[in-house]
Short mmCIF file of C-alpha atoms in Angstrom, two decimals:
data_model
loop_
_atom_site.label_atom_id
_atom_site.label_comp_id
_atom_site.label_asym_id
_atom_site.label_seq_id
_atom_site.Cartn_x
_atom_site.Cartn_y
_atom_site.Cartn_z
CA LEU C 549 -48.87 4.44 -42.24
CA VAL C 550 -51.79 3.81 -44.60
CA SER C 551 -49.96 0.82 -46.10
CA TYR C 552 -48.78 -0.41 -42.73
CA LEU C 553 -52.33 -0.34 -41.33
CA ASN C 554 -53.65 -1.84 -44.58
CA ILE C 555 -56.19 0.94 -45.10
CA SER C 556 -57.54 0.80 -48.63
CA LYS C 557 -59.79 3.90 -48.65
CA PHE C 558 -60.17 6.81 -46.26
CA ILE C 559 -61.09 10.47 -45.86
CA ILE C 560 -58.03 12.68 -45.57
CA ILE C 561 -58.33 15.58 -43.12
CA SER C 562 -55.80 18.40 -42.95
CA HIS C 563 -55.37 21.69 -41.14
CA SER C 564 -53.27 24.69 -42.12
CA PHE C 565 -49.79 23.68 -43.40
CA ALA C 566 -50.95 20.08 -43.75
CA ALA C 567 -53.19 21.07 -46.69
CA PRO C 568 -50.36 21.13 -49.28
CA ILE C 569 -49.14 17.79 -47.88
CA ALA C 570 -52.66 16.34 -48.20
CA LEU C 571 -52.89 17.65 -51.77
CA GLU C 572 -49.59 16.00 -52.64
CA TYR C 573 -50.83 12.73 -51.15
CA ILE C 574 -54.09 13.01 -53.13
CA LYS C 575 -52.11 13.55 -56.36
CA SER C 576 -49.90 10.53 -55.69
CA PHE C 577 -52.45 8.10 -54.22
CA LYS C 578 -55.81 9.29 -55.54
CA GLU C 579 -57.24 5.77 -55.60
CA THR C 580 -57.11 5.57 -51.77
CA ILE C 581 -59.09 8.77 -51.13
CA LEU C 582 -62.84 8.65 -50.43
CA GLY C 583 -63.10 12.33 -49.55
CA THR C 584 -61.15 15.34 -48.36
CA VAL C 585 -61.56 17.81 -45.52
CA PHE C 586 -59.53 21.02 -45.41
CA LEU C 587 -59.60 23.06 -42.20
CA SER C 588 -58.21 26.60 -42.59
CA PRO C 589 -56.03 25.39 -45.48
CA MET C 590 -52.73 27.21 -45.84
CA ILE C 591 -53.00 27.38 -49.60
CA ASN C 592 -52.32 30.70 -51.25
CA LEU C 593 -54.50 30.84 -54.36
CA ASN C 594 -55.25 34.52 -53.98
CA ARG C 595 -52.69 36.52 -55.93
CA ASN C 596 -52.74 39.85 -54.15
CA PHE C 597 -50.46 42.50 -52.69
CA SER C 598 -49.39 40.40 -49.70
CA THR C 599 -48.44 37.54 -52.02
CA THR C 600 -46.36 39.91 -54.13
CA VAL C 601 -44.54 41.11 -51.00
CA MET C 602 -44.24 37.73 -49.25
CA ARG C 603 -42.81 35.69 -52.12
CA PRO C 604 -39.50 37.61 -52.39
CA LEU C 605 -39.16 37.77 -48.60
CA LEU C 606 -39.73 34.04 -48.29
CA LYS C 607 -37.13 33.36 -50.99
CA LEU C 608 -34.60 34.85 -48.59
CA THR C 609 -35.48 32.13 -46.08
CA LYS C 610 -33.79 29.61 -48.39
CA LEU C 611 -30.63 30.71 -46.60
CA PHE C 612 -31.83 28.60 -43.64
CA ASP C 613 -31.53 25.56 -45.91
CA LEU C 614 -27.74 25.98 -45.69
CA PHE C 615 -27.78 25.12 -42.00
CA PRO C 616 -27.66 21.46 -40.98
CA PHE C 617 -31.01 19.72 -40.82
CA ASN C 618 -32.10 18.82 -37.31
CA SER C 619 -33.01 15.14 -37.55
CA LYS C 620 -34.32 15.00 -33.99
CA ILE C 621 -37.88 13.71 -34.11
CA GLY C 622 -40.45 16.10 -32.68
CA GLY C 623 -42.65 15.06 -29.82
CA HIS C 624 -46.32 15.16 -29.00
CA ILE C 625 -47.77 18.60 -28.33
CA ASP C 626 -50.62 18.70 -25.83
CA TYR C 627 -52.90 21.13 -27.65
CA THR C 628 -55.43 21.06 -24.81
CA LYS C 629 -53.15 23.68 -23.25
CA TYR C 630 -53.94 26.03 -26.14
CA PHE C 631 -57.76 25.98 -26.36
CA ASN C 632 -59.12 29.42 -27.20
CA SER C 633 -55.71 30.65 -28.27
CA PHE C 634 -55.64 33.26 -31.00
CA ASP C 635 -53.79 33.16 -34.32
CA TRP C 636 -50.73 34.96 -33.05
CA SER C 637 -50.45 33.16 -29.70
CA LEU C 638 -46.72 33.14 -29.02
CA LYS C 639 -46.95 30.10 -26.72
CA ARG C 640 -48.81 27.93 -29.26
CA ASN C 641 -46.72 29.10 -32.21
CA TYR C 642 -43.53 28.51 -30.25
CA ALA C 643 -44.67 24.96 -29.41
CA ASP C 644 -45.31 24.30 -33.13
CA ILE C 645 -42.01 25.79 -34.29
CA LYS C 646 -40.03 24.11 -31.52
CA ASN C 647 -41.54 20.76 -32.51
CA THR C 648 -41.06 21.09 -36.27
CA THR C 649 -38.08 23.51 -36.24
CA PHE C 650 -37.99 27.02 -37.65
CA ARG C 651 -36.47 25.70 -40.87
CA VAL C 652 -39.42 23.37 -41.55
CA HIS C 653 -41.89 26.08 -40.59
CA LEU C 654 -40.37 28.50 -43.09
CA TYR C 655 -40.19 25.79 -45.75
CA CYS C 656 -43.92 25.09 -45.37
CA LEU C 657 -44.73 28.78 -45.52
CA ARG C 658 -42.59 29.15 -48.64
CA GLN C 659 -44.36 26.22 -50.29
CA SER C 660 -47.79 27.62 -49.51
CA PHE C 661 -46.90 30.77 -51.44
CA ASN C 662 -45.04 29.13 -54.32
CA LEU C 663 -47.29 26.43 -55.67
CA THR C 664 -49.84 27.13 -58.38
CA GLU C 665 -53.30 25.65 -58.62
CA GLN C 666 -52.05 23.37 -61.43
CA GLU C 667 -49.27 22.07 -59.18
CA TYR C 668 -51.84 21.41 -56.46
CA GLY C 669 -53.90 19.41 -58.97
CA LEU C 670 -57.16 20.95 -57.78
CA ASP C 671 -58.95 20.28 -61.07
CA LYS C 672 -58.28 16.55 -60.65
CA ILE C 673 -59.92 16.23 -57.23
CA ASP C 674 -63.28 14.62 -57.86
CA VAL C 675 -64.16 13.22 -54.44
CA PRO C 676 -66.51 14.95 -51.99
CA THR C 677 -64.62 17.78 -50.31
CA LEU C 678 -65.38 19.87 -47.25
CA ILE C 679 -63.59 23.15 -46.59
CA VAL C 680 -64.01 24.84 -43.18
CA HIS C 681 -62.55 28.28 -42.57
CA GLY C 682 -62.82 30.88 -39.81
CA LYS C 683 -63.96 34.30 -41.01
CA LYS C 684 -61.53 36.02 -38.62
CA ASP C 685 -58.49 34.06 -39.89
CA SER C 686 -55.53 36.44 -39.94
CA PHE C 687 -53.09 33.86 -41.38
CA VAL C 688 -55.00 32.81 -44.48
CA PRO C 689 -57.72 35.01 -45.96
CA VAL C 690 -61.16 33.38 -46.26
CA LYS C 691 -61.01 34.40 -49.91
CA ASN C 692 -58.45 31.63 -50.49
CA SER C 693 -60.92 28.98 -49.31
CA VAL C 694 -63.66 30.52 -51.45
CA ILE C 695 -61.36 30.19 -54.47
CA LEU C 696 -60.40 26.66 -53.41
CA SER C 697 -64.07 25.65 -53.17
CA LYS C 698 -64.69 26.94 -56.71
CA LYS C 699 -61.68 25.04 -58.09
CA ILE C 700 -62.55 21.66 -56.55
CA LYS C 701 -65.57 19.92 -58.04
CA ASN C 702 -68.05 18.53 -55.56
CA SER C 703 -66.86 20.74 -52.69
CA GLU C 704 -68.72 22.59 -49.99
CA LEU C 705 -67.47 25.52 -47.97
CA ILE C 706 -68.41 26.35 -44.39
CA ILE C 707 -67.27 29.70 -43.03
CA ILE C 708 -67.50 29.97 -39.25
CA PRO C 709 -68.11 33.67 -38.55
CA ASP C 710 -66.64 34.14 -35.07
CA ILE C 711 -63.35 32.29 -35.26
CA ASP C 712 -59.81 32.67 -36.58
CA HIS C 713 -57.29 30.25 -38.14
CA ILE C 714 -57.27 27.87 -35.17
CA VAL C 715 -60.71 26.33 -35.86
CA VAL C 716 -59.52 22.89 -34.71
CA LEU C 717 -58.89 24.14 -31.16
CA ASN C 718 -61.35 26.96 -30.78
CA LYS C 719 -64.48 25.56 -32.44
CA VAL C 720 -64.17 21.83 -31.80
CA LYS C 721 -67.92 21.26 -31.58
CA GLU C 722 -68.72 23.17 -34.80
CA VAL C 723 -65.88 21.54 -36.74
CA SER C 724 -66.79 18.06 -35.46
CA GLU C 725 -70.44 18.57 -36.43
CA ALA C 726 -69.45 19.84 -39.88
CA ILE C 727 -67.27 16.77 -40.49
CA LEU C 728 -69.94 14.42 -39.14
CA ASN C 729 -72.65 15.99 -41.34
CA PHE C 730 -70.32 15.84 -44.34
CA THR C 731 -69.61 12.14 -43.80
CA LYS C 732 -73.31 11.36 -43.25
CA LYS C 733 -74.19 13.18 -46.47
CA HIS C 734 -71.55 11.51 -48.66
CA PHE C 735 -70.68 8.22 -46.95
CA TYR C 736 -72.57 5.63 -45.02
CA VAL C 737 -72.20 6.38 -41.31
CA SER C 738 -74.31 4.48 -38.78
#
């Protein structure tokens, strides 16, 4: 898409499972990135008890890889239906999984637990970076974003105290202001 639209430089913004995808893009096409914004990044840098338990369980999900891949292209999800939904909202999670398939969802979860900070290339990110995380996030501990902010040079971390993982739906104004202030601080915005 970037090539098709002939975009030479841009700020890459990701939420949740898109963070590892954004990091892979940054590693491969660093010269096109002006800055990065991570919203509740699903990056597991915190090696703790849950990681120790989750890794072996997620390895079992490789069995789903044996089933045929569903090549049907997902559709548009109207997320306005899910404003103020909580982390474990069955309706919103079902919409996500139905759109991407359970297999892809498990694959992304597996990847978020498997990659190391060297594989993410965090030490090579040298563009301005904003990380926004909800303090009440029950999917990804805030501690992971604190670690991420320490690993990426030139990064700033904003923790929104009264929100969970779904900052993009539940704190639109705060997230928009954070991104706007970040771009004004680091890039010319009129």
